[in-house]
Amino acid sequence: MTKYVFVTGGVVSSLGKGITAAALGRLLKARGYKVSICKLDPYLNVDPGTMNPYQHGEVYVTDDGAETDLDVGHYERFINETLSRANSVTSGQIFLTVIERERKGGYAGGTVQFVPHITDEIQRRVILAAEASQPDVLICEIGGTVGDIEGLPFLEAIRQFKWKAGTANCAFIHVTLVPYISAADELKSKPTQHSVKELLGLGIQPDIIVCRADRPIGEGIRRKISQFCNVAPDCVVENLSASSLYAVPLMLEKNGLCVALVKKLGLEEREPDLASWRAMVERGENPERACRIAIVGKYVQLHDAYLSIAESLHHAGAALRTDVVIDYVNAEKVAEENAAELLKRADGVVIPGGFGPRGLSGKRAAIRYARENGVPLLGICLGMQMMAIEFARNVLGLLQADTTEDDQDTPDPVIYLMPGQEKNLDNIGGTQRLGGYDCRLMEGSLARRLYGKEVIRERHRHRWEFNNAYEERFALAGMFVTGRYEEKSLAEIMELGEHPFMVGTQFHPELTSRPDAPHPLFVGLVDAANRRKKAAD
């Protein structure tokens, strides 16, 4: 039978519930348990796919095409399991399902209410997440903070779930803040006490309290929280700010989180195998060299908008014992006249995905600078499309080449709307080309050498594609399509020959990079950046 762990947060947001859940998943997996993680988000959007990145950070896409919260990316990276749409649940999905069922007469004329209908549907989704992969332990993170109105149905649902699944099969972990008051030179447990009191008022007694703090909480605070919050002292777990995300599992293991949970759930205590994870963290924390990568995008004020790209660069850096320093460059501020000045320190450049016309000219200017100066460049999704347009304009002489997303009347639609997507422009949620597709790599290409195999599978999120009518002209001038989705003959990878590293991908390679299995294209980029820097020195 699957065991269930529910992770809630209190006091303030952004405490790291997602990282705590992901780290716990890694610790359980290191003990030989099969693990899956689910996010239960209280917002009314069906998914974050229509949200501005400033509202919600990046959209993480699963292999089966679900647009999900960025925490799902953390889950996959930490436990190295392929999750699905079953692992991402929102209030929007819950209410939509219940209302559609009511419209079809599914409730036999009864009054539809939060309890039991909404809470039953939440519990059904939790069970579906467990059935999807049949793990030994399913960890469910509840989005938001205890006390939020929108989160009440989820908390009521998990309160009920404990009795349905059996008290021995459920555990509640509460992540709270223990703030330091500098004027008093003291850490304060009162916010944690109030947060737990709020949970108790909803009928949930936490089994384990994870205390986020920026300095050691000490035995006195631990015992005070234990006494006032009705948990055992060894179930009050310190969670300090770590040197890196990937050091968190090691810290929580040292502080006894998994031991306490295994005991609560009645699981067999096993010695964890964390040797490879420790080695990965050690490589990342002890680099032998450094390079600087510029991410040129239009949402750079919020780094979470490019979270998976940043993490993928760090994965590659750890593999190559390289400290990858990331410069976030606002694409709207880049022009042909100042690209060299803004990017002069960069050993490599990433042009990320995006939508809409804002910042496109800046991305093209950055690409031209990288192309003409031999700076390693990775263009992702829209980044590959801008790479193609820049090449068409400045090498092929097609001065009005463009994407029909920006200019529907361009005489040279190098990038055009995928056939069949026209009908989706008025209903944008969940209608793009989404999820994993196979790609065949050309023999002798850089991509084939980096991947080390002929057929790969990568994830997508886009509507516009490279126009194959221009492929021959591109190839004659030195830019080649080296990866293709053969079923529909769609360009997936483009490379510029006679360049140290200039690769564009229509897919999102950052979604499949893992800390202990870095993505080959990011490894290739960082390696090329290292070589460029070494040559310059």
Coordinates of C-alpha atoms in Angstrom, one line a residue:
M1 CA 0.0 0.0 0.0
T2 CA 1.2 3.5 -0.8
K3 CA 2.1 5.7 2.1
Y4 CA 1.2 9.4 1.9
V5 CA 3.1 12.4 3.1
F6 CA 1.5 15.9 3.0
V7 CA 3.7 18.9 3.1
T8 CA 2.2 22.3 4.2
G9 CA 3.8 25.7 4.8
G10 CA 3.2 28.3 7.4
V11 CA 4.1 31.8 8.5
V12 CA 5.3 33.2 5.1
S13 CA 5.6 32.0 1.5
S14 CA 8.8 31.1 -0.3
L15 CA 10.1 29.0 2.5
G16 CA 11.1 26.2 0.2
K17 CA 8.3 23.6 0.7
G18 CA 9.0 22.4 -2.8
I19 CA 12.7 21.9 -2.2
T20 CA 11.9 20.2 1.2
A21 CA 9.5 17.8 -0.6
A22 CA 11.9 17.1 -3.4
A23 CA 14.8 16.6 -0.9
L24 CA 12.7 14.2 1.1
G25 CA 11.9 12.3 -2.1
R26 CA 15.6 11.9 -2.8
L27 CA 16.3 10.6 0.7
L28 CA 13.6 8.0 0.5
K29 CA 14.8 7.0 -3.0
A30 CA 18.3 6.7 -1.6
R31 CA 16.8 4.1 0.8
G32 CA 15.5 2.0 -2.0
Y33 CA 11.9 3.2 -1.8
K34 CA 9.9 4.1 -5.0
V35 CA 8.8 7.7 -4.7
S36 CA 6.5 10.1 -6.5
I37 CA 5.6 13.7 -5.7
C38 CA 2.5 15.7 -6.4
K39 CA 1.8 19.4 -6.3
L40 CA -1.7 20.5 -5.1
D41 CA -2.0 24.2 -6.0
P42 CA -4.9 26.4 -4.7
Y43 CA -5.0 28.9 -7.6
L44 CA -8.0 28.9 -9.9
N45 CA -6.1 28.8 -13.2
V46 CA -6.4 25.4 -14.8
D47 CA -2.6 25.4 -15.1
P48 CA 0.1 28.1 -15.2
G49 CA 0.3 27.9 -19.0
T50 CA -1.5 31.2 -19.5
M51 CA 0.2 33.1 -16.6
N52 CA 2.8 35.8 -17.1
P53 CA 6.2 34.5 -16.0
Y54 CA 6.4 37.4 -13.5
Q55 CA 3.3 35.9 -11.8
H56 CA 4.5 32.4 -11.5
G57 CA 8.0 31.9 -12.9
E58 CA 8.6 29.4 -15.6
V59 CA 6.1 26.8 -16.9
Y60 CA 7.5 23.3 -16.5
V61 CA 6.3 20.9 -19.1
T62 CA 6.0 17.1 -18.4
D63 CA 6.7 14.4 -20.9
D64 CA 2.9 13.8 -21.4
G65 CA 2.4 17.5 -22.2
A66 CA 1.1 19.0 -18.9
E67 CA 2.0 22.7 -18.2
T68 CA 2.8 22.7 -14.5
D69 CA 4.2 24.6 -11.6
L70 CA 8.0 25.0 -11.5
D71 CA 8.1 22.9 -8.3
V72 CA 7.4 19.8 -10.5
G73 CA 10.7 20.6 -12.2
H74 CA 12.4 20.4 -8.8
Y75 CA 10.7 17.1 -8.1
E76 CA 11.9 15.5 -11.3
R77 CA 15.4 16.8 -10.9
F78 CA 15.7 15.5 -7.3
I79 CA 14.1 12.1 -7.6
N80 CA 15.0 11.6 -11.3
E81 CA 11.6 10.2 -12.2
T82 CA 9.4 11.2 -15.1
L83 CA 6.3 12.7 -13.7
S84 CA 3.0 13.3 -15.5
R85 CA -0.1 15.5 -15.5
A86 CA -1.4 13.4 -12.6
N87 CA 1.4 15.0 -10.5
S88 CA 0.0 18.5 -10.9
V89 CA -3.4 19.5 -9.5
T90 CA -5.0 22.9 -9.2
S91 CA -8.2 24.4 -7.8
G92 CA -9.0 25.3 -11.4
Q93 CA -8.9 21.6 -12.5
I94 CA -10.9 20.5 -9.4
F95 CA -13.7 23.1 -9.9
L96 CA -13.8 22.6 -13.6
T97 CA -14.2 18.8 -13.2
V98 CA -16.9 19.2 -10.5
I99 CA -18.9 21.8 -12.5
E100 CA -18.7 19.8 -15.7
R101 CA -19.9 16.7 -13.8
E102 CA -22.8 18.7 -12.3
R103 CA -23.8 20.0 -15.8
K104 CA -24.1 16.4 -16.9
G105 CA -26.3 15.5 -14.0
G106 CA -23.5 13.6 -12.3
Y107 CA -24.7 14.4 -8.8
A108 CA -28.2 13.1 -9.3
G109 CA -29.8 16.5 -8.5
G110 CA -28.0 17.0 -5.2
T111 CA -26.7 20.3 -4.0
V112 CA -23.0 20.6 -5.0
Q113 CA -20.9 21.7 -2.0
F114 CA -17.3 22.2 -1.0
V115 CA -17.7 19.3 1.4
P116 CA -18.0 16.6 0.2
H117 CA -17.8 17.2 -3.5
I118 CA -14.8 19.5 -3.9
T119 CA -12.8 17.7 -1.1
D120 CA -13.7 14.3 -2.6
E121 CA -12.4 15.3 -6.0
I122 CA -9.1 16.5 -4.4
Q123 CA -8.8 13.1 -2.7
R124 CA -9.6 11.4 -6.0
R125 CA -6.7 13.3 -7.6
V126 CA -4.3 12.2 -4.9
I127 CA -5.3 8.6 -5.4
L128 CA -4.9 9.0 -9.2
A129 CA -1.4 10.4 -8.6
A130 CA -0.6 7.3 -6.6
E131 CA -2.1 4.9 -9.1
A132 CA -0.2 6.5 -12.0
S133 CA 3.2 5.2 -10.7
Q134 CA 2.3 3.0 -7.7
P135 CA 5.0 4.4 -5.5
D136 CA 5.9 3.2 -2.0
V137 CA 5.5 6.8 -0.9
L138 CA 3.6 9.7 -2.5
I139 CA 4.6 13.1 -1.3
C140 CA 2.0 15.8 -1.8
E141 CA 3.0 19.5 -1.4
I142 CA 0.1 21.8 -0.7
G143 CA 0.7 25.2 -2.4
G144 CA 0.3 28.5 -0.5
T145 CA 0.5 29.1 3.2
V146 CA -1.8 27.9 6.0
G147 CA -4.3 30.6 6.6
D148 CA -4.9 31.3 2.9
I149 CA -8.6 31.2 2.1
E150 CA -8.1 29.4 -1.2
G151 CA -6.1 26.6 0.5
L152 CA -8.9 25.6 2.9
P153 CA -10.5 22.9 0.7
F154 CA -7.1 21.2 0.2
L155 CA -6.4 21.2 4.0
E156 CA -9.9 19.8 4.7
A157 CA -9.4 17.1 2.0
I158 CA -6.1 15.9 3.5
R159 CA -7.5 16.0 7.0
Q160 CA -10.3 13.6 5.8
F161 CA -7.8 11.6 3.7
K162 CA -5.9 10.5 6.8
W163 CA -8.9 8.6 8.1
K164 CA -9.7 7.1 4.7
A165 CA -6.1 5.9 4.0
G166 CA -5.4 5.0 7.6
T167 CA -3.5 7.0 10.2
A168 CA -0.5 4.6 9.9
N169 CA -0.3 5.4 6.2
C170 CA -0.2 9.2 6.4
A171 CA 2.2 11.8 7.7
F172 CA 2.0 15.6 7.9
I173 CA 5.1 17.7 7.6
H174 CA 4.8 21.4 8.3
V175 CA 7.5 23.8 7.0
T176 CA 7.6 27.0 9.0
L177 CA 9.9 30.0 9.6
V178 CA 11.9 30.6 12.8
P179 CA 12.9 34.3 12.3
Y180 CA 15.9 36.0 13.9
I181 CA 15.2 39.3 15.5
S182 CA 18.5 41.3 15.4
A183 CA 17.5 43.9 18.0
A184 CA 16.9 41.1 20.5
D185 CA 19.6 38.9 19.2
E186 CA 17.1 36.0 19.4
L187 CA 15.4 33.4 17.2
K188 CA 11.7 33.4 17.8
S189 CA 9.5 30.3 17.9
K190 CA 6.2 32.1 18.3
P191 CA 5.4 32.4 14.5
T192 CA 5.8 28.6 14.3
Q193 CA 3.5 28.1 17.3
H194 CA 0.8 30.3 15.8
S195 CA 1.1 28.5 12.4
V196 CA 0.7 25.1 14.0
K197 CA -2.2 26.4 16.1
E198 CA -3.9 27.4 12.8
L199 CA -3.4 23.9 11.5
L200 CA -4.7 22.4 14.6
G201 CA -7.8 24.5 14.3
L202 CA -8.4 22.8 10.9
G203 CA -8.0 19.4 12.5
I204 CA -4.4 18.6 11.3
Q205 CA -1.7 17.8 13.8
P206 CA 1.7 17.9 12.1
D207 CA 3.9 14.9 12.8
I208 CA 7.1 16.7 11.8
I209 CA 8.0 20.4 11.8
V210 CA 10.7 21.6 9.5
C211 CA 12.1 24.9 10.7
R212 CA 13.6 27.2 8.1
A213 CA 16.1 29.5 9.6
D214 CA 19.2 31.4 8.6
R215 CA 21.2 30.3 11.7
P216 CA 21.1 27.2 13.9
I217 CA 17.9 27.1 16.0
G218 CA 19.6 25.4 19.0
E219 CA 18.3 22.8 21.4
G220 CA 16.3 25.3 23.4
I221 CA 14.2 26.4 20.5
R222 CA 13.8 22.8 19.3
R223 CA 12.4 21.7 22.7
K224 CA 10.1 24.8 23.0
I225 CA 8.6 24.0 19.6
S226 CA 8.2 20.4 20.6
Q227 CA 6.5 21.3 23.8
F228 CA 4.1 23.9 22.4
C229 CA 3.4 22.2 19.1
N230 CA 2.8 18.7 20.5
V231 CA 5.5 16.9 18.4
A232 CA 8.5 14.8 19.6
P233 CA 11.8 16.6 19.9
D234 CA 13.4 14.5 17.2
C235 CA 10.5 15.5 14.9
V236 CA 11.6 19.2 15.0
V237 CA 14.0 19.4 12.1
E238 CA 16.3 22.3 11.4
N239 CA 16.5 23.4 7.8
L240 CA 19.1 26.1 7.3
S241 CA 19.9 28.0 4.1
A242 CA 22.2 25.7 2.2
S243 CA 25.2 26.4 -0.1
S244 CA 23.2 25.0 -3.0
L245 CA 19.8 23.4 -3.6
Y246 CA 21.4 20.0 -4.0
A247 CA 23.1 20.2 -0.6
V248 CA 19.6 20.3 1.1
P249 CA 19.0 16.5 1.0
L250 CA 22.4 16.0 2.7
M251 CA 21.6 18.6 5.4
L252 CA 18.1 17.2 6.1
E253 CA 19.5 13.7 6.2
K254 CA 22.0 14.8 8.8
N255 CA 19.3 16.5 10.8
G256 CA 17.1 13.4 10.9
L257 CA 14.1 14.3 8.7
C258 CA 13.9 10.9 6.8
V259 CA 14.6 8.8 9.9
A260 CA 11.7 10.6 11.7
L261 CA 9.4 10.1 8.7
V262 CA 10.3 6.4 8.2
K263 CA 9.6 5.8 11.8
K264 CA 6.2 7.6 11.6
L265 CA 5.1 5.6 8.6
G266 CA 6.3 2.3 9.9
L267 CA 8.7 1.7 7.0
E268 CA 11.8 -0.4 7.2
E269 CA 14.8 1.7 8.2
R270 CA 17.5 1.3 5.6
E271 CA 20.9 2.8 5.2
P272 CA 20.7 5.5 2.4
D273 CA 23.0 5.3 -0.6
L274 CA 23.9 9.0 -1.1
A275 CA 27.5 8.5 -2.4
S276 CA 26.9 9.6 -6.0
W277 CA 24.7 12.6 -4.8
R278 CA 27.5 13.6 -2.3
A279 CA 30.0 13.4 -5.1
M280 CA 27.9 15.6 -7.4
V281 CA 27.5 18.2 -4.6
E282 CA 31.2 18.1 -3.9
R283 CA 32.1 18.7 -7.6
G284 CA 29.7 21.7 -7.7
E285 CA 31.0 23.2 -4.5
N286 CA 34.7 22.8 -5.4
P287 CA 35.1 24.0 -9.0
E288 CA 38.5 24.1 -10.7
R289 CA 37.6 26.9 -13.2
A290 CA 34.9 29.4 -13.9
C291 CA 33.0 30.8 -16.9
R292 CA 30.3 33.3 -17.5
I293 CA 27.1 32.6 -19.4
A294 CA 24.7 35.4 -20.4
I295 CA 21.0 34.6 -20.5
V296 CA 19.4 37.1 -22.9
G297 CA 15.7 37.2 -22.2
K298 CA 12.8 39.6 -21.5
Y299 CA 11.8 38.3 -18.0
V300 CA 15.2 38.6 -16.4
Q301 CA 14.0 40.6 -13.5
L302 CA 12.5 37.4 -12.1
H303 CA 15.2 34.7 -12.3
D304 CA 12.5 32.0 -11.7
A305 CA 11.3 32.7 -15.2
Y306 CA 14.4 30.8 -16.4
L307 CA 14.9 28.5 -13.5
S308 CA 15.4 25.2 -15.3
I309 CA 17.9 26.9 -17.7
A310 CA 19.9 28.2 -14.7
E311 CA 19.8 24.8 -13.0
S312 CA 20.9 23.0 -16.2
L313 CA 23.9 25.3 -16.5
H314 CA 24.8 24.5 -12.9
H315 CA 24.4 20.8 -13.6
A316 CA 26.8 21.0 -16.5
G317 CA 29.1 23.2 -14.4
A318 CA 29.2 20.5 -11.6
A319 CA 30.0 17.8 -14.2
L320 CA 32.9 19.9 -15.6
R321 CA 34.0 21.3 -12.2
T322 CA 33.2 24.7 -13.4
D323 CA 31.6 27.6 -11.5
V324 CA 29.1 28.9 -14.0
V325 CA 28.4 32.5 -13.3
I326 CA 25.1 33.6 -14.9
D327 CA 24.5 37.2 -16.2
Y328 CA 20.8 38.0 -16.8
V329 CA 20.7 40.4 -19.7
N330 CA 17.5 42.3 -20.6
A331 CA 16.8 41.6 -24.3
E332 CA 14.9 44.9 -24.6
K333 CA 18.2 46.7 -23.8
V334 CA 20.3 44.9 -26.4
A335 CA 20.8 46.5 -29.8
E336 CA 23.3 46.1 -32.7
E337 CA 25.1 49.2 -31.4
N338 CA 25.6 47.9 -27.8
A339 CA 25.6 44.1 -28.0
A340 CA 29.4 43.9 -27.8
E341 CA 29.4 46.1 -24.7
L342 CA 26.6 44.2 -22.9
L343 CA 28.0 40.8 -23.8
K344 CA 31.7 41.4 -23.7
R345 CA 32.2 39.5 -20.5
A346 CA 30.2 36.5 -21.6
D347 CA 32.0 33.2 -22.4
G348 CA 28.8 31.8 -23.7
V349 CA 25.2 32.9 -24.4
V350 CA 21.8 31.3 -24.0
I351 CA 18.8 32.7 -25.9
P352 CA 15.7 31.3 -24.0
G353 CA 12.1 30.7 -25.2
G354 CA 9.3 33.2 -25.0
F355 CA 6.3 34.6 -26.7
G356 CA 5.3 37.9 -28.4
P357 CA 7.3 40.6 -30.2
R358 CA 8.9 42.3 -27.2
G359 CA 12.7 41.8 -27.0
L360 CA 13.0 40.0 -30.4
S361 CA 15.4 42.6 -31.9
G362 CA 17.6 42.4 -28.8
K363 CA 17.8 38.6 -29.0
R364 CA 18.7 38.8 -32.7
A365 CA 21.4 41.4 -32.0
A366 CA 22.9 39.1 -29.3
I367 CA 22.8 36.2 -31.7
R368 CA 24.6 38.2 -34.4
Y369 CA 27.3 39.2 -31.9
A370 CA 27.8 35.6 -30.9
R371 CA 27.8 34.4 -34.5
E372 CA 30.3 36.9 -35.7
N373 CA 32.6 36.7 -32.7
G374 CA 32.7 32.9 -32.2
V375 CA 30.9 33.1 -28.8
P376 CA 29.3 29.7 -27.9
L377 CA 25.5 30.1 -28.1
L378 CA 22.5 27.9 -27.4
G379 CA 19.2 29.1 -28.7
I380 CA 16.1 27.4 -27.1
C381 CA 12.6 27.4 -28.8
L382 CA 12.1 31.1 -29.7
G383 CA 15.9 31.4 -29.3
M384 CA 16.4 28.9 -32.2
Q385 CA 13.8 30.8 -34.3
M386 CA 15.6 34.1 -33.7
M387 CA 18.8 32.3 -34.7
A388 CA 17.3 31.3 -38.0
I389 CA 15.9 34.8 -38.7
E390 CA 19.1 36.5 -37.8
F391 CA 21.0 34.2 -40.2
A392 CA 18.4 34.7 -42.9
R393 CA 18.7 38.5 -42.7
N394 CA 22.4 39.0 -42.2
V395 CA 23.8 36.0 -44.1
L396 CA 21.2 35.0 -46.7
G397 CA 20.3 38.7 -47.4
L398 CA 16.6 38.2 -46.8
L399 CA 16.3 41.5 -45.0
Q400 CA 12.6 41.2 -44.2
A401 CA 12.7 37.6 -43.0
D402 CA 10.6 37.2 -39.9
T403 CA 8.3 35.0 -37.9
T404 CA 4.6 35.3 -38.7
E405 CA 4.1 35.6 -34.9
D406 CA 5.6 39.0 -35.2
D407 CA 4.8 39.9 -38.9
Q408 CA 2.1 38.1 -40.7
D409 CA 2.9 39.8 -43.9
T410 CA 6.6 39.1 -44.1
P411 CA 7.7 38.1 -47.6
D412 CA 10.0 35.5 -46.1
P413 CA 8.3 33.6 -43.3
V414 CA 11.3 31.7 -42.2
I415 CA 9.3 30.8 -39.0
Y416 CA 5.6 30.1 -39.5
L417 CA 2.6 28.9 -37.6
M418 CA 2.4 25.1 -37.4
P419 CA -0.4 23.7 -39.7
G420 CA -3.5 23.1 -37.6
Q421 CA -2.6 25.7 -34.9
E422 CA -4.7 28.5 -36.5
K423 CA -7.8 27.3 -34.7
N424 CA -6.1 27.5 -31.3
L425 CA -5.1 31.1 -31.3
D426 CA -8.3 32.1 -29.5
N427 CA -8.0 29.3 -26.9
I428 CA -4.4 29.4 -25.9
G429 CA -4.5 27.3 -22.7
G430 CA -3.0 23.8 -23.3
T431 CA -3.2 24.0 -27.1
Q432 CA 0.4 24.3 -28.1
R433 CA 2.6 21.5 -29.2
L434 CA 3.4 20.2 -25.8
G435 CA 5.3 17.3 -24.3
G436 CA 7.9 14.8 -25.4
Y437 CA 8.6 13.9 -29.1
D438 CA 11.3 11.8 -30.7
C439 CA 14.0 13.4 -32.7
R440 CA 16.5 11.7 -35.1
L441 CA 20.0 13.2 -35.2
M442 CA 22.0 13.6 -38.3
E443 CA 25.2 11.5 -38.6
G444 CA 28.3 13.6 -38.1
S445 CA 26.5 16.5 -36.4
L446 CA 27.6 18.1 -33.2
A447 CA 24.3 17.1 -31.6
R448 CA 24.8 13.5 -32.5
R449 CA 28.3 13.6 -31.0
L450 CA 27.1 15.2 -27.7
Y451 CA 24.1 12.9 -27.2
G452 CA 26.0 9.8 -28.3
K453 CA 22.9 8.3 -29.9
E454 CA 20.8 8.6 -33.0
V455 CA 17.3 9.0 -31.6
I456 CA 16.5 11.3 -28.6
R457 CA 13.3 12.4 -26.9
E458 CA 12.8 16.0 -25.8
R459 CA 9.9 18.2 -24.5
H460 CA 8.2 21.0 -26.4
R461 CA 6.1 24.1 -25.8
H462 CA 5.4 26.2 -28.9
R463 CA 3.2 26.9 -31.9
W464 CA 5.6 28.3 -34.5
E465 CA 8.2 26.2 -36.5
F466 CA 11.0 26.5 -38.9
N467 CA 9.8 26.7 -42.5
N468 CA 11.3 23.8 -44.4
A469 CA 11.0 25.7 -47.7
Y470 CA 14.1 27.6 -46.6
E471 CA 16.2 24.6 -45.5
E472 CA 18.2 24.2 -48.7
R473 CA 19.3 27.8 -48.8
F474 CA 20.3 27.7 -45.1
A475 CA 22.4 24.5 -45.7
L476 CA 24.2 26.0 -48.7
A477 CA 25.2 28.9 -46.5
G478 CA 26.4 26.7 -43.6
M479 CA 23.5 26.4 -41.2
F480 CA 22.0 22.9 -41.1
V481 CA 19.0 21.1 -39.7
T482 CA 20.7 18.3 -37.7
G483 CA 17.7 17.0 -35.7
R484 CA 14.2 16.2 -37.1
Y485 CA 10.9 14.9 -35.9
E486 CA 10.5 12.6 -38.7
E487 CA 6.7 11.9 -38.5
K488 CA 5.9 15.5 -39.6
S489 CA 9.4 16.5 -40.9
L490 CA 9.8 19.3 -38.3
A491 CA 13.2 20.9 -37.6
E492 CA 14.2 20.2 -34.0
I493 CA 17.9 21.2 -34.0
M494 CA 19.8 23.7 -36.1
E495 CA 23.6 24.1 -36.1
L496 CA 26.0 26.6 -37.7
G497 CA 29.0 24.9 -39.2
E498 CA 32.4 26.6 -38.8
H499 CA 31.5 27.9 -35.4
P500 CA 32.8 26.7 -32.0
F501 CA 29.3 26.1 -30.7
M502 CA 26.1 27.6 -32.2
V503 CA 23.1 25.3 -31.7
G504 CA 19.4 26.0 -31.7
T505 CA 16.7 23.6 -30.4
Q506 CA 13.0 23.9 -31.0
F507 CA 12.5 21.8 -27.9
H508 CA 13.4 22.7 -24.3
P509 CA 16.5 20.7 -23.3
E510 CA 16.5 22.3 -19.8
L511 CA 13.4 20.2 -18.9
T512 CA 15.3 16.9 -19.0
S513 CA 18.6 18.0 -17.3
R514 CA 19.3 16.4 -13.9
P515 CA 21.9 17.3 -11.3
D516 CA 23.5 13.9 -11.5
A517 CA 22.8 13.5 -15.3
P518 CA 23.4 16.9 -16.9
H519 CA 22.0 17.6 -20.3
P520 CA 24.5 17.0 -23.1
L521 CA 23.8 20.3 -24.9
F522 CA 24.4 22.3 -21.7
V523 CA 27.6 20.3 -21.1
G524 CA 28.6 21.1 -24.7
L525 CA 27.9 24.8 -24.2
V526 CA 29.8 25.1 -20.9
D527 CA 32.7 23.1 -22.3
A528 CA 32.8 25.4 -25.3
A529 CA 32.7 28.5 -23.0
N530 CA 35.6 27.1 -21.0
R531 CA 37.6 26.5 -24.1
R532 CA 36.9 30.1 -25.3
K533 CA 37.9 31.6 -22.0
K534 CA 41.1 29.5 -21.8
A535 CA 42.0 30.6 -25.3
A536 CA 41.3 34.3 -24.4
D537 CA 43.5 34.0 -21.2

